[in-house]
Amino acid sequence: MYLLNGKKININAPMTLSVLVPVSMPDGNGGEEIIEQPDDVQFPAGHFADAAARAAAGITEVPDPVRPDERFNQITENDDGSLNVTPMNLAAIKAQYKDQIDQACGGKRAVAVSQGDYISEEYRRAYEDAIAYKDAGYTGTVPSSVKAWKDVSGMTNKAAADDIIATRDGYMALLDAIRTIRLNGKAAVDAAPTPDAILAAVATVNTSLSALP
């Protein structure tokens, strides 16, 4: 970064600087003399990209300060480009990332399982009908929910009932897996001693969710 008079500046922006310029003045003896007086001079954008121009204006280059991770620190910048850094409370960071885990698991759940109370109820009834039909040895009156799937899918009554059951069991197994990932992930965040450990716990959750069907 670049400093002028102890303040950080943008050398690529237009700038107005007070500089000494030669001015012709009466010398008191009927003649003239050249003296330097301060005057505001406008410099176009990019003028101070030139090292010689910077040197002439007294602009110096210094290393940028190391900027901590803004996810875990409150940062303000001083006029000279230095930073005021206040670490965030670890408990607040954990709460934030546990919410992220809940949201990530909720998103995976929403993709895997149809949403809505009525849809869920429909699936539940179809599952219960299929179980009852199976328990009856696939005999007797075919439940309407099973018949509807049999007619649409082209399966036999037995295959339709078995498919409804297998689909429901698959949903439940997936929900259980998501729940396990979610709870384990939040527990790992709670136990994390540092922000980096929190990020590692969240990364494990995301990797585990990506591995699910």
N, CA and C of each residue as an Amber inpcrd file, in Angstrom:
protein
   639
   0.8450000  -1.1810000   0.0000000   0.0000000   0.0000000   0.0000000
   0.8890000   1.2410000   0.0000000   0.2770000   2.3950000  -0.2720000
   1.0380000   3.6330000  -0.3970000   0.5630000   4.6600000   0.6270000
   1.5380000   5.4030000   1.1600000   1.2600000   6.4140000   2.1790000
   1.7530000   7.7780000   1.7130000   0.9640000   8.7840000   2.0720000
   1.3790000  10.1710000   1.8640000   1.0630000  10.9400000   3.1390000
   2.0840000  11.5070000   3.7210000   1.9180000  12.2340000   4.9940000
   1.2700000  11.3450000   6.0640000   1.6670000  10.0680000   6.0580000
   1.1810000   9.1450000   7.0740000  -0.2280000   8.6200000   6.8400000
  -0.8040000   8.8720000   5.6520000  -2.1530000   8.3920000   5.3680000
  -2.1450000   7.5070000   4.1210000  -2.9520000   6.4600000   4.1640000
  -3.0570000   5.5410000   3.0360000  -3.7570000   6.2400000   1.8750000
  -3.2330000   6.0540000   0.6740000  -3.8290000   6.6670000  -0.5080000
  -3.9750000   5.6240000  -1.6030000  -4.8150000   5.9490000  -2.5640000
  -5.0010000   5.1200000  -3.7480000  -4.2920000   5.8070000  -4.9040000
  -3.1730000   5.2570000  -5.3420000  -2.3770000   5.9340000  -6.3680000
  -3.0430000   5.8830000  -7.7400000  -4.0790000   5.0480000  -7.8870000
  -4.7520000   4.9390000  -9.1850000  -5.9410000   5.8840000  -9.3070000
  -6.2260000   6.6330000  -8.2450000  -7.3460000   7.5700000  -8.2760000
  -6.8410000   8.9840000  -8.5510000  -7.6890000   9.8550000  -9.1030000
  -7.2850000  11.2630000  -9.2430000  -6.9930000  11.8480000  -7.8630000
  -6.0200000  12.7650000  -7.8060000  -5.6210000  13.3300000  -6.5180000
  -5.3540000  14.8200000  -6.6460000  -5.6900000  15.5370000  -5.5850000
  -5.3380000  16.9470000  -5.4820000  -4.3480000  17.0920000  -4.3440000
  -3.1390000  17.5830000  -4.6560000  -2.0900000  17.7250000  -3.6520000
  -1.6320000  19.1740000  -3.5850000  -1.2520000  19.5760000  -2.4050000
  -0.6580000  20.9060000  -2.2340000   0.8370000  20.7830000  -2.4920000
   1.3000000  21.4810000  -3.5380000   2.7090000  21.4080000  -3.9080000
   3.2690000  22.8290000  -4.0470000   4.5890000  22.9370000  -3.9640000
   5.2440000  24.2310000  -4.1470000   5.4300000  24.5030000  -5.6360000
   4.9290000  25.6570000  -6.0580000   5.0490000  26.0290000  -7.4690000
   5.7980000  27.3550000  -7.5520000   6.6000000  27.5590000  -8.5920000
   7.3330000  28.8210000  -8.7370000   6.3880000  29.9620000  -9.1090000
   6.5440000  31.0850000  -8.4210000   5.7160000  32.2650000  -8.6640000
   6.6370000  33.4820000  -8.7760000   6.3760000  34.3240000  -9.7730000
   7.1510000  35.5510000  -9.9540000   6.5560000  36.6500000  -9.0860000
   7.4030000  37.2650000  -8.2150000   6.9500000  38.3120000  -7.3050000
   7.8970000  39.5150000  -7.3910000   7.3400000  40.7290000  -7.1460000
   8.2240000  41.9060000  -7.0980000   9.2650000  41.7310000  -5.9920000
  10.5110000  42.1680000  -6.2950000  11.5650000  42.0080000  -5.2920000
  11.7670000  43.2550000  -4.4330000  10.9480000  44.2820000  -4.6380000
  11.0600000  45.4980000  -3.8380000  12.0670000  46.4790000  -4.3800000
  12.8070000  46.0960000  -5.4070000  13.8110000  46.9800000  -5.9990000
  13.4890000  47.2760000  -7.4570000  12.2130000  47.1020000  -7.7820000
  11.7890000  47.3600000  -9.1600000  11.9670000  46.1750000 -10.0650000
  12.4470000  45.0870000  -9.4950000  12.6130000  43.8810000 -10.2980000
  11.6690000  42.7770000  -9.8260000  11.9560000  41.6000000 -10.2150000
  11.1350000  40.4510000  -9.8310000  12.0310000  39.3310000  -9.3240000
  11.4510000  38.5220000  -8.5170000  12.1450000  37.3240000  -8.0500000
  11.1910000  36.1340000  -8.1160000  11.7410000  34.9700000  -8.2530000
  10.9430000  33.7390000  -8.3210000  10.9730000  33.0790000  -6.9460000
   9.8040000  32.9140000  -6.3830000   9.7030000  32.2060000  -5.1140000
   8.7310000  31.0410000  -5.2770000   8.7810000  30.0980000  -4.3370000
   7.8620000  28.9460000  -4.3760000   6.7720000  29.1330000  -3.3380000
   5.5450000  28.9210000  -3.8010000   4.4030000  29.0140000  -2.8980000
   3.5560000  27.7460000  -3.0310000   2.9150000  27.3360000  -1.9270000
   2.0580000  26.1400000  -2.0260000   0.8180000  26.4290000  -2.8580000
   0.4330000  25.4380000  -3.6460000  -0.7760000  25.5760000  -4.4480000
  -1.3800000  24.1800000  -4.6370000  -2.7030000  24.1070000  -4.7300000
  -3.3740000  22.8210000  -4.9580000  -3.2850000  22.4710000  -6.4350000
  -2.7370000  21.2950000  -6.6940000  -2.5730000  20.8240000  -8.0710000
  -3.3310000  19.5090000  -8.2230000  -4.1120000  19.4180000  -9.2910000
  -4.8610000  18.1920000  -9.5570000  -4.0420000  17.2720000 -10.4440000
  -3.9340000  16.0050000 -10.0150000  -3.2080000  14.9930000 -10.7800000
  -4.2030000  13.9510000 -11.2820000  -4.1140000  13.5650000 -12.5360000
  -5.0880000  12.6130000 -13.0910000  -4.8850000  11.2090000 -12.5230000
  -5.9110000  10.3680000 -12.6990000  -5.8200000   8.9710000 -12.2640000
  -4.6290000   8.2980000 -12.9360000  -3.8850000   7.5550000 -12.1680000
  -2.7490000   6.8120000 -12.7050000  -1.4540000   7.5920000 -12.7560000
  -1.4930000   8.8980000 -12.4280000  -0.2570000   9.6930000 -12.5050000
   0.8180000   9.1400000 -11.5780000   0.3960000   8.6930000 -10.4080000
   1.3720000   8.2410000  -9.4230000   1.6740000   6.7500000  -9.5230000
   1.2370000   6.1400000 -10.6310000   1.6940000   4.7770000 -10.8930000
   3.1770000   4.7800000 -11.2340000   3.6580000   5.9320000 -11.6290000
   5.0830000   6.0880000 -11.9500000   5.8770000   6.2980000 -10.6680000
   6.9260000   5.5010000 -10.4880000   7.7200000   5.5590000  -9.2580000
   8.3740000   6.9180000  -9.0680000   8.8260000   7.5250000 -10.1420000
   9.4780000   8.8310000 -10.0300000   8.4830000   9.8950000  -9.5670000
   7.2590000   9.8200000 -10.0760000   6.2310000  10.7800000  -9.6660000
   5.9020000  10.5990000  -8.1880000   5.8790000   9.3500000  -7.7490000
   5.6110000   9.0970000  -6.3290000   6.7330000   9.6630000  -5.4620000
   7.9470000   9.4230000  -5.8900000   9.0870000   9.9010000  -5.1020000
   9.0700000  11.4230000  -5.0080000   8.7320000  12.0880000  -6.1070000
   8.7100000  13.5470000  -6.1150000   7.6400000  14.0970000  -5.1810000
   6.5600000  13.3770000  -5.0550000   5.4560000  13.8370000  -4.2040000
   5.6110000  13.3810000  -2.7590000   6.6120000  12.5420000  -2.4720000
   6.8060000  12.0520000  -1.1100000   5.9220000  10.8680000  -0.7570000
   5.4650000  10.1730000  -1.7660000   4.6260000   8.9880000  -1.5430000
   5.5420000   7.7860000  -1.3200000   5.2840000   7.0370000  -0.2650000
   6.0980000   5.8650000   0.0500000   5.2590000   4.5940000  -0.0180000
   5.9280000   3.5150000  -0.3300000   5.2550000   2.2090000  -0.3840000
   5.6570000   1.3870000   0.8330000   4.6640000   0.8070000   1.5000000
   4.9070000  -0.0420000   2.6660000   4.1220000  -1.3310000   2.4960000
   4.5240000  -2.4110000   3.1690000   3.7860000  -3.6800000   3.0440000
   2.3580000  -3.5500000   3.5720000   1.4280000  -4.2330000   2.9100000
   0.0580000  -4.2970000   3.4140000   0.0440000  -5.0690000   4.7280000
  -0.7670000  -4.6570000   5.6830000  -0.8700000  -5.4340000   6.9300000
  -1.5510000  -6.7680000   6.6700000  -1.1830000  -7.7600000   7.4360000
  -1.8390000  -9.0710000   7.3130000  -3.2600000  -8.9400000   7.8300000
  -4.2240000  -9.2960000   6.9710000  -5.6390000  -9.1360000   7.3340000
  -6.1820000 -10.4600000   7.8610000  -6.6100000 -10.5050000   9.1190000
  -7.1670000 -11.7530000   9.6690000  -8.4760000 -12.1370000   8.9670000
  -8.8830000 -13.3600000   9.1870000 -10.1220000 -13.8690000   8.6030000
 -11.3090000 -13.0540000   9.1150000 -12.0180000 -12.4140000   8.1850000
 -13.1320000 -11.5490000   8.5830000 -14.3340000 -12.3350000   9.0980000
 -14.3500000 -13.6370000   8.8630000 -15.4320000 -14.4490000   9.4150000
 -15.3440000 -14.5600000  10.9290000 -14.1420000 -14.3350000  11.4680000
 -13.9300000 -14.5530000  12.8930000 -13.4380000 -13.3100000  13.6270000
 -13.3440000 -12.2020000  12.9090000 -12.8160000 -10.9830000  13.5220000
 -13.5770000  -9.7610000  13.0270000 -13.7480000  -8.7900000  13.9120000
 -14.2700000  -7.4910000  13.5250000 -13.0730000  -6.5950000  13.2220000
 -13.0380000  -6.0330000  12.0140000 -11.8530000  -5.3180000  11.5480000
 -12.2410000  -3.9140000  11.1050000 -11.4960000  -2.9230000  11.5860000
 -11.6160000  -1.5640000  11.0900000 -10.2360000  -1.0950000  10.6650000
 -10.2120000  -0.1650000   9.7210000  -8.9430000   0.3100000   9.1720000
  -8.6870000   1.7500000   9.5920000  -7.4670000   2.0380000   9.9890000
  -7.0710000   3.3900000  10.3510000  -6.6250000   4.1600000   9.1140000
  -6.4580000   5.4700000   9.2700000  -6.0450000   6.3140000   8.1470000
  -4.7210000   5.8680000   7.5410000  -3.8370000   5.3250000   8.3840000
  -2.5300000   4.9170000   7.8780000  -2.5230000   3.4840000   7.3400000
  -3.7180000   2.8870000   7.2140000  -3.8210000   1.5360000   6.6660000
  -3.6550000   0.4300000   7.6720000  -3.2550000   0.7620000   8.9000000
  -3.1530000  -0.2680000   9.9360000  -4.5450000  -0.7210000  10.3460000
  -4.6080000  -1.8720000  10.9710000  -5.9010000  -2.4900000  11.2810000
  -6.1340000  -2.5850000  12.7790000  -7.3900000  -2.3640000  13.1530000
  -7.8390000  -2.6650000  14.5130000  -8.6220000  -3.9730000  14.4360000
  -8.1670000  -4.9810000  15.1540000  -8.7580000  -6.3160000  15.0630000
  -9.3220000  -6.7250000  16.4140000 -10.6160000  -7.0750000  16.4080000
 -11.2580000  -7.5760000  17.6190000 -11.8040000  -8.9700000  17.3350000
 -11.2030000 -10.0110000  17.9250000 -11.7140000 -11.3690000  17.6790000
 -13.1600000 -11.5060000  18.1350000 -13.9550000 -12.1950000  17.3290000
 -15.3480000 -12.4420000  17.6900000 -15.4180000 -13.4910000  18.7880000
 -16.5060000 -13.4520000  19.5400000 -16.7250000 -14.4210000  20.6000000
 -16.8650000 -15.8220000  20.0080000 -16.1100000 -16.7900000  20.5480000
 -16.1150000 -18.1450000  20.0000000 -17.5030000 -18.7720000  20.0770000
 -18.2340000 -18.4910000  21.1410000 -19.5810000 -19.0550000  21.2690000
 -20.4940000 -18.5340000  20.1570000 -20.3410000 -17.2560000  19.8040000
 -21.1570000 -16.6810000  18.7320000 -20.8010000 -17.3090000  17.3910000
 -19.5130000 -17.5670000  17.1760000 -19.0790000 -18.2180000  15.9410000
 -19.6650000 -19.6220000  15.8550000 -19.6400000 -20.3370000  16.9660000
 -20.1890000 -21.6970000  16.9790000 -21.6820000 -21.6860000  16.6720000
 -22.4070000 -20.7450000  17.2580000 -23.8540000 -20.6600000  17.0060000
 -24.1260000 -20.4160000  15.5270000 -23.3180000 -19.5580000  14.9140000
 -23.4780000 -19.2450000  13.4930000 -23.2700000 -20.4850000  12.6260000
 -22.2250000 -21.2430000  12.9220000 -21.9190000 -22.4020000  12.0850000
 -22.8250000 -23.5880000  12.3860000 -23.3550000 -23.6720000  13.5780000
 -24.3600000 -24.7080000  13.8430000 -25.6350000 -24.4110000  13.0650000
 -25.9790000 -23.1540000  12.9420000 -27.1240000 -22.7870000  12.0950000
 -26.8610000 -23.1850000  10.6460000 -25.6320000 -22.9890000  10.1960000
 -25.2890000 -23.3750000   8.8200000 -25.4430000 -24.8790000   8.6190000
 -25.0590000 -25.6480000   9.6270000 -25.2170000 -27.1010000   9.5380000
 -26.6890000 -27.4670000   9.4370000 -27.5260000 -26.8350000  10.2710000
 -28.9670000 -27.0910000  10.2050000 -29.5040000 -26.7790000   8.8100000
 -29.0680000 -25.6580000   8.2430000 -29.5510000 -25.2610000   6.9310000
 -29.0840000 -26.2220000   5.8460000 -27.8200000 -26.6440000   5.9220000
 -27.2920000 -27.5730000   4.9210000 -28.0300000 -28.9080000   4.9750000
 -28.2760000 -29.3920000   6.1860000 -29.0110000 -30.6590000   6.3320000
 -30.4590000 -30.4960000   5.8970000 -31.0450000 -29.3440000   6.1950000
 -32.4070000 -29.0860000   5.7480000 -32.5030000 -29.0430000   4.2400000
 -31.4920000 -28.4690000   3.6040000 -31.4840000 -28.4320000   2.1440000
 -31.3840000 -29.8160000   1.5400000 -30.5320000 -30.6620000   2.1230000
 -30.4060000 -32.0340000   1.6330000 -31.7040000 -32.8000000   1.8400000
 -32.3270000 -32.5780000   2.9730000 -33.5950000 -33.2460000   3.2800000
 -34.6820000 -32.8250000   2.2940000 -34.7040000 -31.5310000   1.9690000
 -35.7320000 -31.0130000   1.0740000 -35.5880000 -31.5820000  -0.3340000
 -34.3340000 -31.7970000  -0.7540000 -34.1050000 -32.3690000  -2.0820000
 -34.5040000 -33.8370000  -2.1140000 -34.2400000 -34.5380000  -1.0470000
 -34.4480000 -35.9890000  -1.0210000 -35.8980000 -36.3920000  -0.8000000
 -36.6160000 -35.5920000  -0.0260000 -37.9710000 -35.9740000   0.3800000
 -38.9380000 -34.8710000  -0.0240000 -40.0400000 -35.2480000  -0.6610000
 -41.0390000 -34.2610000  -1.0710000 -41.5600000 -33.4970000   0.1340000
 -41.7440000 -32.1970000  -0.0440000 -42.1460000 -31.3470000   1.0570000
 -43.6540000 -31.1300000   1.0760000 -44.1750000 -30.7790000   2.2280000
 -45.5910000 -30.4640000   2.3510000 -46.3090000 -31.4660000   3.2290000
 -47.1820000 -30.9540000   4.1050000 -47.8980000 -31.8360000   5.0340000
 -48.7830000 -32.8330000   4.3020000 -49.4530000 -32.3740000   3.2400000
 -50.3760000 -33.2740000   2.5390000 -49.6230000 -34.3560000   1.7690000
 -48.4960000 -33.9830000   1.1800000 -47.6910000 -34.9750000   0.4750000
 -47.1680000 -36.0100000   1.4650000 -46.6780000 -35.5360000   2.6120000
 -46.1740000 -36.4600000   3.6350000 -47.2770000 -37.4040000   4.1020000
 -48.4690000 -36.8520000   4.2930000 -49.5990000 -37.6840000   4.7160000
 -49.9600000 -38.7150000   3.6370000 -49.8900000 -38.2860000   2.3850000
 -50.1790000 -39.1990000   1.2810000 -49.1930000 -40.3630000   1.2680000
 -47.9130000 -40.0450000   1.4420000 -46.8940000 -41.0970000   1.4690000
 -47.1060000 -42.0260000   2.6590000 -47.4360000 -41.4340000   3.7930000
 -47.6350000 -42.2450000   4.9920000 -48.7840000 -43.2270000   4.7890000
 -49.8990000 -42.7440000   4.2360000 -51.0700000 -43.6210000   4.0170000
 -50.7400000 -44.7120000   3.0080000 -50.0230000 -44.3460000   1.9460000
 -49.6710000 -45.3510000   0.9410000 -48.7680000 -46.4230000   1.5600000
 -47.8600000 -45.9890000   2.3970000 -46.9540000 -46.9280000   3.0590000
 -47.7400000 -47.8640000   3.9770000 -48.6190000 -47.3070000   4.7760000
 -49.4190000 -48.1410000   5.6870000 -50.3030000 -49.1010000   4.9030000
 -50.8840000 -48.6310000   3.7980000 -51.7070000 -49.5200000   2.9630000
 -50.8670000 -50.6490000   2.3860000 -49.6620000 -50.3050000   1.9210000
 -48.7960000 -51.3280000   1.3180000 -48.3710000 -52.3580000   2.3560000
 -48.0610000 -51.8910000   3.5660000 -47.6840000 -52.8180000   4.6400000
 -48.8440000 -53.7550000   4.9580000 -50.0470000 -53.2000000   5.0620000
 -51.2220000 -54.0320000   5.3720000 -51.4660000 -55.0530000   4.2670000
 -51.2990000 -54.6250000   3.0240000 -51.5020000 -55.5240000   1.8860000
 -50.4460000 -56.6400000   1.8950000 -49.2340000 -56.2770000   2.2300000
 -48.1710000 -57.2780000   2.3080000 -48.4400000 -58.2480000   3.4430000
 -48.8420000 -57.7150000   4.6100000 -49.1160000 -58.5770000   5.7700000
 -50.2690000 -59.5440000   5.4820000 -51.1430000 -59.1420000   4.5560000
 -52.2560000 -60.0170000   4.1870000 -51.8610000 -61.0130000   3.1060000
 -50.5810000 -61.0760000   2.8220000 -50.0890000 -62.0240000   1.8180000
 -50.3660000 -61.5750000   0.4060000 -50.5260000 -60.2840000   0.2210000
 -50.8150000 -59.6910000  -1.0880000 -52.1180000 -60.2440000  -1.6660000
 -53.0670000 -60.5150000  -0.7910000 -54.3660000 -61.0340000  -1.2310000
 -55.4700000 -60.0850000  -0.7690000 -56.6670000 -60.3180000  -1.2680000
 -57.7970000 -59.4800000  -0.8910000 -57.8430000 -58.2180000  -1.7480000
 -58.6400000 -57.2830000  -1.2840000 -58.8090000 -56.0340000  -2.0250000
 -57.5100000 -55.2400000  -2.0430000 -57.1050000 -54.8090000  -3.2310000
 -55.8710000 -54.0170000  -3.3540000 -56.1670000 -52.5900000  -2.9110000
 -55.4360000 -52.0550000  -1.9210000 -55.6820000 -50.6780000  -1.4830000
 -55.5700000 -49.7110000  -2.6540000 -56.3980000 -48.6670000  -2.6130000
 -56.4230000 -47.7240000  -3.7340000 -55.0730000 -47.0520000  -3.9550000
 -54.3570000 -46.7920000  -2.8720000 -53.0560000 -46.1390000  -3.0210000
 -52.0630000 -47.0530000  -3.7240000 -52.1360000 -48.3500000  -3.4320000
 -51.2690000 -49.3250000  -4.0930000 -51.6870000 -49.4980000  -5.5460000
 -52.9880000 -49.5780000  -5.7750000 -53.4940000 -49.7490000  -7.1460000
 -53.1070000 -48.5530000  -8.0230000 -53.1830000 -47.3550000  -7.4360000
 -52.8370000 -46.1550000  -8.2110000 -51.3990000 -46.2290000  -8.7030000
 -50.4820000 -46.6700000  -7.8360000 -49.0850000 -46.7830000  -8.2370000
 -48.8800000 -47.9370000  -9.2090000 -49.6210000 -49.0220000  -9.0120000
 -49.5500000 -50.1620000  -9.9310000 -49.9990000 -49.7540000 -11.3330000
 -51.0910000 -48.9680000 -11.4160000 -51.6090000 -48.5480000 -12.7190000
 -50.6420000 -47.6030000 -13.4280000 -50.0300000 -46.7050000 -12.6660000
 -49.1160000 -45.7200000 -13.2640000 -47.7920000 -46.3670000 -13.6680000
 -47.2830000 -47.2430000 -12.8060000 -45.9530000 -47.8120000 -13.0300000
 -45.9550000 -49.0160000 -13.9610000 -47.0980000 -49.6580000 -14.0940000
 -47.1540000 -50.8690000 -14.8990000 -46.7040000 -52.1010000 -14.1560000
 -46.4710000 -51.9730000 -12.8310000 -46.0400000 -53.1100000 -12.0190000
 -47.2330000 -54.0070000 -11.6900000 -46.9230000 -55.1640000 -11.1110000
 -47.9760000 -55.9890000 -10.5340000 -48.3880000 -55.3720000  -9.2040000
 -49.5050000 -55.8400000  -8.6560000 -49.9440000 -55.3440000  -7.3450000
 -48.8640000 -55.5700000  -6.2900000 -48.2810000 -56.7630000  -6.2880000
 -47.2430000 -57.0850000  -5.2970000 -46.0140000 -56.1900000  -5.4720000
 -45.5740000 -56.0380000  -6.7110000 -44.3870000 -55.2220000  -6.9620000
 -44.6370000 -53.7650000  -6.5900000 -45.8460000 -53.2730000  -6.8650000
 -46.1730000 -51.8910000  -6.5190000 -46.1390000 -51.6880000  -5.0120000
 -46.7190000 -52.6520000  -4.2670000 -46.7110000 -52.5550000  -2.8050000
 -45.2820000 -52.5980000  -2.2750000 -44.4850000 -53.5430000  -2.8080000
 -43.0970000 -53.6580000  -2.3510000 -42.3030000 -52.3910000  -2.6800000
 -42.5840000 -51.7790000  -3.8270000 -41.8570000 -50.5740000  -4.2240000
 -42.2070000 -49.4000000  -3.3120000 -43.4770000 -49.2960000  -2.9480000
 -43.8960000 -48.2360000  -2.0100000 -43.1730000 -48.3980000  -0.6710000
 -43.1220000 -49.6430000  -0.2050000 -42.4610000 -49.9150000   1.0820000
 -40.9630000 -49.6140000   0.9920000 -40.3290000 -50.0670000  -0.0830000
 -38.8870000 -49.8520000  -0.2400000 -38.5580000 -48.3630000  -0.3550000
 -39.4260000 -47.6380000  -1.0670000 -39.1920000 -46.1980000  -1.2210000
 -39.3030000 -45.4950000   0.1210000 -40.3500000 -45.8580000   0.8810000
 -40.5290000 -45.2560000   2.2050000 -39.3530000 -45.6000000   3.1230000
 -38.9390000 -46.8620000   3.0990000 -37.8090000 -47.2700000   3.9430000
 -36.5400000 -46.5210000   3.5440000 -36.3760000 -46.3020000   2.2540000
 -35.2150000 -45.5490000   1.7860000 -35.2440000 -44.1100000   2.2690000
 -36.4360000 -43.4890000   2.2290000 -36.5890000 -42.1290000   2.7510000
 -36.2300000 -42.0650000   4.2260000 -36.7390000 -43.0330000   4.9750000
 -36.4910000 -43.0240000   6.4200000 -35.0070000 -43.2330000   6.7230000
 -34.3680000 -44.1200000   5.9710000 -32.9400000 -44.3540000   6.1810000
 -32.1350000 -43.0970000   5.8610000 -32.5560000 -42.3820000   4.8090000
 -31.8600000 -41.1540000   4.4440000 -32.0560000 -40.0760000   5.5100000
 -33.2790000 -39.9590000   6.0120000 -33.5340000 -38.9810000   7.0740000
 -32.7100000 -39.3000000   8.3230000 -32.6130000 -40.5810000   8.6380000
 -31.7970000 -40.9790000   9.7960000 -30.3280000 -40.6200000   9.5770000
 -29.8540000 -40.8330000   8.3500000 -28.4520000 -40.5220000   8.0520000
 -28.1960000 -39.0230000   8.1530000 -29.1350000 -38.2360000   7.6390000
 -28.9950000 -36.7740000   7.7130000 -29.0100000 -36.3180000   9.1640000
 -29.8900000 -36.9070000   9.9540000 -29.9630000 -36.5440000  11.3660000
 -28.6460000 -36.8660000  12.0810000 -28.0940000 -38.0350000  11.7760000
 -26.8260000 -38.4200000  12.4020000 -25.7190000 -37.4420000  12.0340000
 -25.6450000 -37.0820000  10.7640000 -24.6290000 -36.1220000  10.3110000
 -24.8300000 -34.7770000  11.0000000 -26.0670000 -34.3490000  11.0900000
 -26.3700000 -33.0440000  11.6790000 -25.9860000 -32.9970000  13.1570000
 -26.4060000 -33.9900000  13.8980000 -26.1230000 -33.9910000  15.3390000
 -24.6330000 -34.1510000  15.6220000 -23.9800000 -35.0430000  14.8870000
 -22.5410000 -35.2190000  15.0810000 -21.7730000 -33.9570000  14.6960000
 -22.2150000 -33.3210000  13.6280000 -21.5430000 -32.0980000  13.1910000
 -21.6730000 -30.9780000  14.2000000 -22.8620000 -30.8000000  14.7410000
 -23.0650000 -29.7410000  15.7360000 -22.3060000 -30.0480000  17.0190000
 -22.2190000 -31.3210000  17.3760000 -21.4360000 -31.6900000  18.5630000
 -19.9520000 -31.3860000  18.3340000 -19.4660000 -31.6310000  17.1140000
 -18.0630000 -31.3450000  16.8060000 -17.7920000 -29.8490000  16.8540000
 -18.7570000 -29.0540000  16.3960000 -18.6110000 -27.5950000  16.4740000
 -18.5700000 -27.1630000  17.9380000 -19.4480000 -27.7010000  18.7470000
 -19.4540000 -27.3530000  20.1760000 -18.1200000 -27.6750000  20.8440000
 -17.4980000 -28.7700000  20.4100000 -16.2420000 -29.2010000  21.0360000
 -15.0160000 -28.5220000  20.4310000 -15.1930000 -27.7970000  19.3380000
 -14.0530000 -27.2040000  18.6410000 -13.3980000 -26.1150000  19.4920000
 -12.0780000 -26.1680000  19.6560000 -11.4000000 -25.1670000  20.4950000
 -11.0260000 -23.8970000  19.7410000 -11.0470000 -23.9530000  18.3990000
 -10.6100000 -22.8070000  17.6050000 -11.5330000 -22.6340000  16.4010000
 -11.5200000 -21.4490000  15.7770000 -12.2980000 -21.2600000  14.5410000
 -11.9070000 -22.2380000  13.4420000 -10.6170000 -22.5470000  13.3120000
 -10.1880000 -23.5050000  12.2860000 -10.7970000 -24.8820000  12.5340000
 -10.8950000 -25.2680000  13.7910000 -11.5140000 -26.5610000  14.1170000
 -13.0010000 -26.5390000  13.7920000 -13.6400000 -25.3870000  13.9600000
 -15.0520000 -25.2450000  13.5870000 -15.2180000 -25.4550000  12.0820000
 -14.3550000 -24.8010000  11.3000000 -14.4320000 -24.9580000   9.8480000
 -14.2050000 -26.4030000   9.4290000 -13.3000000 -27.0860000  10.1070000
 -13.0480000 -28.4960000   9.7900000 -14.2860000 -29.3400000  10.0690000
 -14.9810000 -29.0480000  11.1670000 -16.1980000 -29.7960000  11.5060000
 -17.2790000 -29.5630000  10.4610000 -17.4240000 -28.3220000  10.0200000
 -18.4360000 -27.9970000   9.0050000 -18.0770000 -28.6570000   7.6710000
 -16.7910000 -28.6750000   7.3370000 -16.3640000 -29.3200000   6.1020000
 -16.6900000 -30.8140000   6.1120000 -16.5280000 -31.4390000   7.2680000
 -16.8730000 -32.8570000   7.3930000 -18.3530000 -33.0750000   7.1760000
 -19.1850000 -32.1860000   7.7030000 -20.6310000 -32.2840000   7.4910000
 -20.9480000 -32.1880000   5.9960000 -20.3720000 -31.1980000   5.3250000
 -20.6550000 -31.0060000   3.8980000 -20.1980000 -32.1920000   3.0720000
 -19.0460000 -32.7520000   3.4210000 -18.5500000 -33.9240000   2.7030000
 -19.4820000 -35.1210000   2.9020000 -19.9470000 -35.2850000   4.1330000
 -20.8400000 -36.4150000   4.4410000 -22.1790000 -36.2600000   3.7220000
 -22.7000000 -35.0380000   3.6730000 -23.9610000 -34.8080000   2.9720000
 -23.8140000 -35.0620000   1.4820000 -22.6790000 -34.6660000   0.9220000
 -22.4490000 -34.8670000  -0.5210000 -22.3650000 -36.3480000  -0.8730000
 -21.9630000 -37.1400000   0.0910000 -21.8140000 -38.5830000  -0.1750000
 -23.1490000 -39.3160000  -0.1330000 -24.1940000 -38.6770000   0.3830000
 -25.5040000 -39.3310000   0.4620000 -26.1490000 -39.3660000  -0.9200000
 -27.0170000 -40.3430000  -1.1550000 -27.6880000 -40.4370000  -2.4710000
 -28.6440000 -39.2570000  -2.6800000
